[in-house]
Coordinates of C-alpha atoms and ligand atoms in Angstrom, one line a residue:
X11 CA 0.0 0.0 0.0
X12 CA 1.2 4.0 -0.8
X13 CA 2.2 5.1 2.4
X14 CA 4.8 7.6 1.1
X15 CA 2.7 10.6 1.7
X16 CA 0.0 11.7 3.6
X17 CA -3.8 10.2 3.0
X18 CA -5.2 12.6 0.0
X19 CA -8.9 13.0 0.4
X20 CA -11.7 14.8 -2.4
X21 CA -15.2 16.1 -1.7
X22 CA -18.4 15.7 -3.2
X23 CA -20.5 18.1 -3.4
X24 CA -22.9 16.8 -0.7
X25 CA -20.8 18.0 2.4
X26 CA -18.1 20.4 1.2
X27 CA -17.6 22.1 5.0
X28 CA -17.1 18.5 6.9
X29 CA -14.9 17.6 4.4
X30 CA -13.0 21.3 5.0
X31 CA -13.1 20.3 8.5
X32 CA -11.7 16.7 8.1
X33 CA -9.0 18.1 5.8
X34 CA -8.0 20.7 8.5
X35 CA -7.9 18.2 11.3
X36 CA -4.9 16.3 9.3
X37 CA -3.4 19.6 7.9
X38 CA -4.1 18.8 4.3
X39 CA -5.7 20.8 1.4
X40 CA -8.8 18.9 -0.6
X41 CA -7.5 17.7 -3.8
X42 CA -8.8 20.1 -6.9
X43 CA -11.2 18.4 -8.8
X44 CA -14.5 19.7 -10.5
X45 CA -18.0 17.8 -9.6
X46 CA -20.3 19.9 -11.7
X47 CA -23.3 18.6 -13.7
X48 CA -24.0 18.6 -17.2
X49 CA -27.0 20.7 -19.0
X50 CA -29.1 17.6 -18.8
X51 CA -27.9 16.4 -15.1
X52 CA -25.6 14.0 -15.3
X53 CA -22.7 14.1 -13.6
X54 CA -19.5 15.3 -14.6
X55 CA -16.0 14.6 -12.7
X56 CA -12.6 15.7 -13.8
X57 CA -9.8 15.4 -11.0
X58 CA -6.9 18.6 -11.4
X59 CA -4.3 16.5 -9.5
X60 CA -2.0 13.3 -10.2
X61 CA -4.0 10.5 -8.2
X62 CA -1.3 8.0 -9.5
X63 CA -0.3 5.1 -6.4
X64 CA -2.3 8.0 -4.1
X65 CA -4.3 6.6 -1.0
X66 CA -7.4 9.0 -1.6
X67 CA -10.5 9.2 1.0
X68 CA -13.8 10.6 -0.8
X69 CA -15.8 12.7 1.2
X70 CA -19.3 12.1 0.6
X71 CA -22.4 11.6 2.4
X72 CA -25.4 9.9 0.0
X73 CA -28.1 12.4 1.5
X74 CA -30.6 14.2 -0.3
X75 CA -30.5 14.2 -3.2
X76 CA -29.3 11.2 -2.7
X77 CA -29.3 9.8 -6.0
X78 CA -27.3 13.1 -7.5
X79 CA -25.2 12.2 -4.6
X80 CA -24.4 8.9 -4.6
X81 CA -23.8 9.6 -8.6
X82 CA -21.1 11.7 -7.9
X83 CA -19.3 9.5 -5.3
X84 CA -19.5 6.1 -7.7
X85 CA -18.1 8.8 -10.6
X86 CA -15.4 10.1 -8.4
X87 CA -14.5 7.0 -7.9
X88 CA -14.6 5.7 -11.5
X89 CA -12.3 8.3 -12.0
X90 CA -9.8 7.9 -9.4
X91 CA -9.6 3.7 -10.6
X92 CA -9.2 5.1 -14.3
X93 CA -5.9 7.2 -13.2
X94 CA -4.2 4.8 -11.4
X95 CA -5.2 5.7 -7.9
X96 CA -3.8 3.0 -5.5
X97 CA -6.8 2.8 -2.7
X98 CA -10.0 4.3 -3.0
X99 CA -11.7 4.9 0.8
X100 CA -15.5 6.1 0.3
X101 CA -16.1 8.4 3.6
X102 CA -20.0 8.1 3.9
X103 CA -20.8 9.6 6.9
X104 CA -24.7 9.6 6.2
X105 CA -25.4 6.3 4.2
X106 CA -28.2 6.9 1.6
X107 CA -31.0 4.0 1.5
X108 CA -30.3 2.4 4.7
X109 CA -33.3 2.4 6.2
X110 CA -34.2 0.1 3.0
X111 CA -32.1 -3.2 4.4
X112 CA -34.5 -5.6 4.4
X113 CA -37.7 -6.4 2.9
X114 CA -40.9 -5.5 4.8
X115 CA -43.3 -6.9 2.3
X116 CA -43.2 -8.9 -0.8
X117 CA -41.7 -7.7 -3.9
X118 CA -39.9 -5.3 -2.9
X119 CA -36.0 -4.4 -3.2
X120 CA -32.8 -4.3 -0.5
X121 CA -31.9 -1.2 -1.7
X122 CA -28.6 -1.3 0.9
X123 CA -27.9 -3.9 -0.9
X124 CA -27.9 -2.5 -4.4
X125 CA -25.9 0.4 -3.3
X126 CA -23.3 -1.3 -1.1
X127 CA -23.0 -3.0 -5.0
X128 CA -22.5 0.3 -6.8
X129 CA -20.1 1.3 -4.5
X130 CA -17.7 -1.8 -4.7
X131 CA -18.0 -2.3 -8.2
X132 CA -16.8 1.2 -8.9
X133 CA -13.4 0.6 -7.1
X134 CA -14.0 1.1 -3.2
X135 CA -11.2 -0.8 -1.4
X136 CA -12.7 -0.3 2.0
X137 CA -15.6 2.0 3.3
X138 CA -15.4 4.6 6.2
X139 CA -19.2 5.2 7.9
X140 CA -20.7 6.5 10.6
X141 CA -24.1 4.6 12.5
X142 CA -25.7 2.7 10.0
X143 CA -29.4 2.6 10.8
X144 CA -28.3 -1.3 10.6
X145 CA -25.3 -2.9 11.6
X146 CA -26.5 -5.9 8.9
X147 CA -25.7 -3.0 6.5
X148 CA -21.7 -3.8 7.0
X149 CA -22.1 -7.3 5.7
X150 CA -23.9 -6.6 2.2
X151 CA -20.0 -5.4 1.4
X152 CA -17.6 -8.0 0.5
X153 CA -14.7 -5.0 1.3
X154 CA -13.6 -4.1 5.1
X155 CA -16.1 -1.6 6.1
X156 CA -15.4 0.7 9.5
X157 CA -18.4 1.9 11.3
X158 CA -18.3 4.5 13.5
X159 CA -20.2 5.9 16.2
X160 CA -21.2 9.4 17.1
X161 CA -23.1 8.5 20.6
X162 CA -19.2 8.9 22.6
X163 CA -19.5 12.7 20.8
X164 CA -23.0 14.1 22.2
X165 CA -22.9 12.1 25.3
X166 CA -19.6 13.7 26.2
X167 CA -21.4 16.7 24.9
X168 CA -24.3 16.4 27.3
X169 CA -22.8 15.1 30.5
X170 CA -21.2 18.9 31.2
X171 CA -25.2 20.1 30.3
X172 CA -27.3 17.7 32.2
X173 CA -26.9 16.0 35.4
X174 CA -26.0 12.5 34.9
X175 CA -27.8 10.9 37.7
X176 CA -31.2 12.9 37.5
X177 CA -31.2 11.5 33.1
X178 CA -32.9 8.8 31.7
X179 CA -32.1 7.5 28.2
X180 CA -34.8 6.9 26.3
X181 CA -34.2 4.4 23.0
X182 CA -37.5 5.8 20.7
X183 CA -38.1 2.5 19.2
X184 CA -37.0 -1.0 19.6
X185 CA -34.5 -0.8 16.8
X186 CA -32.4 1.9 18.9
X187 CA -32.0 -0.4 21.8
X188 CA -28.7 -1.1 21.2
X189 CA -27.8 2.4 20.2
X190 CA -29.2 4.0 23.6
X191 CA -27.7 1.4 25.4
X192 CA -24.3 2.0 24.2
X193 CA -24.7 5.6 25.0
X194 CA -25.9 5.0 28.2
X195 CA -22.2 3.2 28.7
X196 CA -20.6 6.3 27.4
X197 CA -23.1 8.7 29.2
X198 CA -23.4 7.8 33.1
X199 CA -24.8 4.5 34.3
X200 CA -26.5 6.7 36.4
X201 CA -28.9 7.7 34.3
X202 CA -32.0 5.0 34.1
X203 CA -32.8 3.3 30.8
X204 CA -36.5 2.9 29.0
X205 CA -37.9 1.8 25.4
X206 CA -40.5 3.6 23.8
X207 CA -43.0 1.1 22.0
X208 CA -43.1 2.7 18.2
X209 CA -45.9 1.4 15.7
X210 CA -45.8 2.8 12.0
X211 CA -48.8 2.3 10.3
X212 CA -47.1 3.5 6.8
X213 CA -43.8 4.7 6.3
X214 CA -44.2 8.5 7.3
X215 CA -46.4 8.0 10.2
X216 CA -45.6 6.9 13.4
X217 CA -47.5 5.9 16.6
X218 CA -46.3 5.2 20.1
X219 CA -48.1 2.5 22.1
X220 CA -46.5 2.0 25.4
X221 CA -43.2 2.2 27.1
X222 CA -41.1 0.2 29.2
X223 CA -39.2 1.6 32.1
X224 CA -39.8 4.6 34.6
X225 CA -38.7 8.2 33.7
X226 CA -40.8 10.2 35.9
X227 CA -39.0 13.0 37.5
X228 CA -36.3 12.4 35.0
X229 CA -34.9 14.5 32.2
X230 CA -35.0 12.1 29.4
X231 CA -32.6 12.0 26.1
X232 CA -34.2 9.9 23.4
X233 CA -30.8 8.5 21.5
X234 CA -31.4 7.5 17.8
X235 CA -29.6 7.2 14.3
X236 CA -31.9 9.4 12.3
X237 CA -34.8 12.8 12.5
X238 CA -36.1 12.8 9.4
X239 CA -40.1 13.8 9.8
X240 CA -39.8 14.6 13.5
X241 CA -42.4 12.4 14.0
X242 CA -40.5 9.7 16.0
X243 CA -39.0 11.8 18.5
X244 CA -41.9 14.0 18.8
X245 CA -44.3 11.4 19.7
X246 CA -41.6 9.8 22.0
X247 CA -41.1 12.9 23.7
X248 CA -44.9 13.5 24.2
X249 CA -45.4 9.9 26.0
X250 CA -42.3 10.8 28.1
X251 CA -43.9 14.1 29.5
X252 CA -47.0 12.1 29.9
X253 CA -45.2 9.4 32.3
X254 CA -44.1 12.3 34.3
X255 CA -40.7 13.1 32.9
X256 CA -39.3 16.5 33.6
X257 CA -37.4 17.8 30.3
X258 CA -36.7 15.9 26.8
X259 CA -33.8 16.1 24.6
X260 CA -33.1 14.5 21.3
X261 CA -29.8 13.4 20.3
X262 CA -29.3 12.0 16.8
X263 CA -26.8 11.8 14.5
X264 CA -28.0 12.0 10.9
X265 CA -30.2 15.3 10.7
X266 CA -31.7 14.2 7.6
X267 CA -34.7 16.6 8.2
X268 CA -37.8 16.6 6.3
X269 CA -38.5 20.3 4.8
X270 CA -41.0 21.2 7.4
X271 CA -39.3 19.0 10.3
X272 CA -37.2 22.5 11.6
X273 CA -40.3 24.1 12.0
X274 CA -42.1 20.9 13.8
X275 CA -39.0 20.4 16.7
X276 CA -39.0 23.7 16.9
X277 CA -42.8 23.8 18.4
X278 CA -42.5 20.2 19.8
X279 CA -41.9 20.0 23.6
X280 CA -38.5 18.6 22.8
X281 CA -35.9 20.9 25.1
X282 CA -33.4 20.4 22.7
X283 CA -32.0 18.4 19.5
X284 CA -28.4 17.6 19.4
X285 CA -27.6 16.7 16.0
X286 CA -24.1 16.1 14.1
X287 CA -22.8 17.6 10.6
X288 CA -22.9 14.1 9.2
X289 CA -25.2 15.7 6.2
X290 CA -24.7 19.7 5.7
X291 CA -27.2 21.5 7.2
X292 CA -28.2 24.9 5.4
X293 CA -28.9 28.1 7.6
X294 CA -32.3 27.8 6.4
X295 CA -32.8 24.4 8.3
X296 CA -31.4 25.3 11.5
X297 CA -33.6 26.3 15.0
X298 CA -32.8 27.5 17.8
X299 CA -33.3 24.4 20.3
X300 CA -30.6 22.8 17.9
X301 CA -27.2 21.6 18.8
X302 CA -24.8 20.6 15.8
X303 CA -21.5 18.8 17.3
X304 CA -19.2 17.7 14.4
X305 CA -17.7 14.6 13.6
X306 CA -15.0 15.7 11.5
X307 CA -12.6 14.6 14.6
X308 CA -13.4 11.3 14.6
X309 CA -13.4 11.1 10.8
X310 CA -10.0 12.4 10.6
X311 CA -8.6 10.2 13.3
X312 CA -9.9 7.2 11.7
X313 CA -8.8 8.3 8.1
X314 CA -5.3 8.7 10.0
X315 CA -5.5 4.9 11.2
X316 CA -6.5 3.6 8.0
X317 CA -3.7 5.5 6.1
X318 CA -1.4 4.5 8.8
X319 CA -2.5 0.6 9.0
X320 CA -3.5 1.2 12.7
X321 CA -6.5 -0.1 14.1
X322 CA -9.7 1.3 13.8
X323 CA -11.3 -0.2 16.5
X324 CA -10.7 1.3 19.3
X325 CA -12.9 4.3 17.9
X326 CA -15.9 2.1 17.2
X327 CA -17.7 2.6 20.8
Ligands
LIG27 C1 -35.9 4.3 11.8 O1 -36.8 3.8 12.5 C2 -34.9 5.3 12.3 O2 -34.2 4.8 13.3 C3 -35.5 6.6 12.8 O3 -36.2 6.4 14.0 C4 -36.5 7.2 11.7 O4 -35.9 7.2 10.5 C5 -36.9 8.6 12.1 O5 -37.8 9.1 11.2 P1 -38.9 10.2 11.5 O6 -38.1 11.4 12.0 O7 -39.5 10.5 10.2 O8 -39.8 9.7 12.5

């Protein structure tokens, strides 16, 4: 493997600032290339700098729109394997078409699947992510995949707001189970544990029907992967203030955010939503009860492993 000189990393257009960040937190520039689109849409990629024998990390989370998105990264890539690159390192931070893993119903695709596909054939050697809505999602590549965690970031983040042993955290649905609990290792095992009982009746709706666990008197913080509509968190948080808890917060890595989800936390009892800069978030999308925390040092340290052949591991919890 090129070790010679430093890891080289490019940005899609997706997430041009965490990719700024990530190149400031190893000292180097982004490589010059131009991601532009053609008059009728497609993609266009030319790279400005010799890739040849290069270890180069694409910056390049698949969110909305995530099909122009994930475009660009499997062009990039093309692009890099047609000039002799020698590894190719996909940084996804936000994974496009996770939450489509498995099949709920018949005859329908595992989109994961397909795109875990795209993004080996074009020439990924490994892939860098950041909390998969499923872990099942690392398996559909036949490549080393690292998967990193946020949860260590905001719960550092809130143990100097809140205090420890007064919090419960809250996982919003059965799926974040394992999520919330890993905070709750990182956050204070002080803090009580419960599990909100989530029903969806069809994709964008959600209902709560129960919970397990005691939070009353306790400031809550629901711990999930994604706030797309709102609608998860907001209904959690509304069954929490009804079984007597004091305050709710929201933290959550990918801020995916529907267009009139801003607006929605905004009014929602929610105290506060701690999000990350997995996906770029435009002024226009930001409220004042949210939080971003970057993950641009995590991403950097683990680019620095990989380039180095050191493990990874040690920043997966
Ligand atoms: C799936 O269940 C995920 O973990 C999230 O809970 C979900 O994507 C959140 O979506 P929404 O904000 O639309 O309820």
């Amino acid at each position: 493997m090129p070790a010679t000189t430093g890891p080289r990393l490019i940005a899609g257009n997706a997430n041009r600032p965490l990719a700024e960040a990530i190149a400031r937190q190893l000292g180097v520039q982004l490589d010059q290339a131009t991601i532009s689109a053609f008059s009728d849409g497609e993609v266009r990629v030319q790279l400005h700098e010799n890739v040849r024998g290069a270890d180069v990390f694409v910056v390049q989370p698949t969110s909305a729109p995530v099909n122009d998105h994930l475009m660009e990264l499997l062009i990039i890539m093309d692009a890099l394997r047609r000039s002799s690159v020698g590894r190719i390192t996909p940084v996804i931070p936000y994974f496009g078409y996770a939450r489509q893993e498995k099949k709920t119903a018949g005859r329908e695709p595992i989109s994961a699947k397909l795109v875990a596909n795209l993004i080996t054939v074009a020439g990924a050697h490994r892939v860098l992510t950041l909390d998969l809505t499923a872990r099942a999602i690392e398996g559909f590549f036949d490549i080393p995949v690292d998967h990193l965690r946020a949860g260590p970031i905001q719960a550092h983040y809130l143990q100097h707001q809140l205090p420890v042993a007064e919090c419960a955290i809250v996982a919003p649905d059965e799926g974040a189970v394992d999520r919330a609990s890993r905070f709750q290792e990182r956050f204070g095992r002080g803090s009580n544990f419960a599990i909100v009982l989530k029903h969806r009746p069809t994709p964008d709706v959600t209902e709560v029907r129960g919970m397990i666990g005691d939070v009353a008197g306790r400031i809550c913080i629901l711990v999930d992967d994604i706030i797309s509509t709102g609608g998860t968190l907001m209904r959690a948080a509304e069954l929490l203030l009804e079984h007597g808890a004091r305050e709710v917060y929201a933290a959550v890595t990918h801020a995916v955010l529907a267009p009139d989800a801003p607006q929605r936390l905004q009014d929602s009892p929610l105290a506060g939503v701690i999000v990350t800069d997995t996906i770029n978030i435009p002024p226009d999308k930001r409220f004042p009860k949210l939080t971003v925390l970057s993950v641009a040092p995590l991403l950097a340290d683990a680019i620095h492993r990989i380039h180095n052949d050191q493990s990874v591991s040690e920043l997966y919890n």
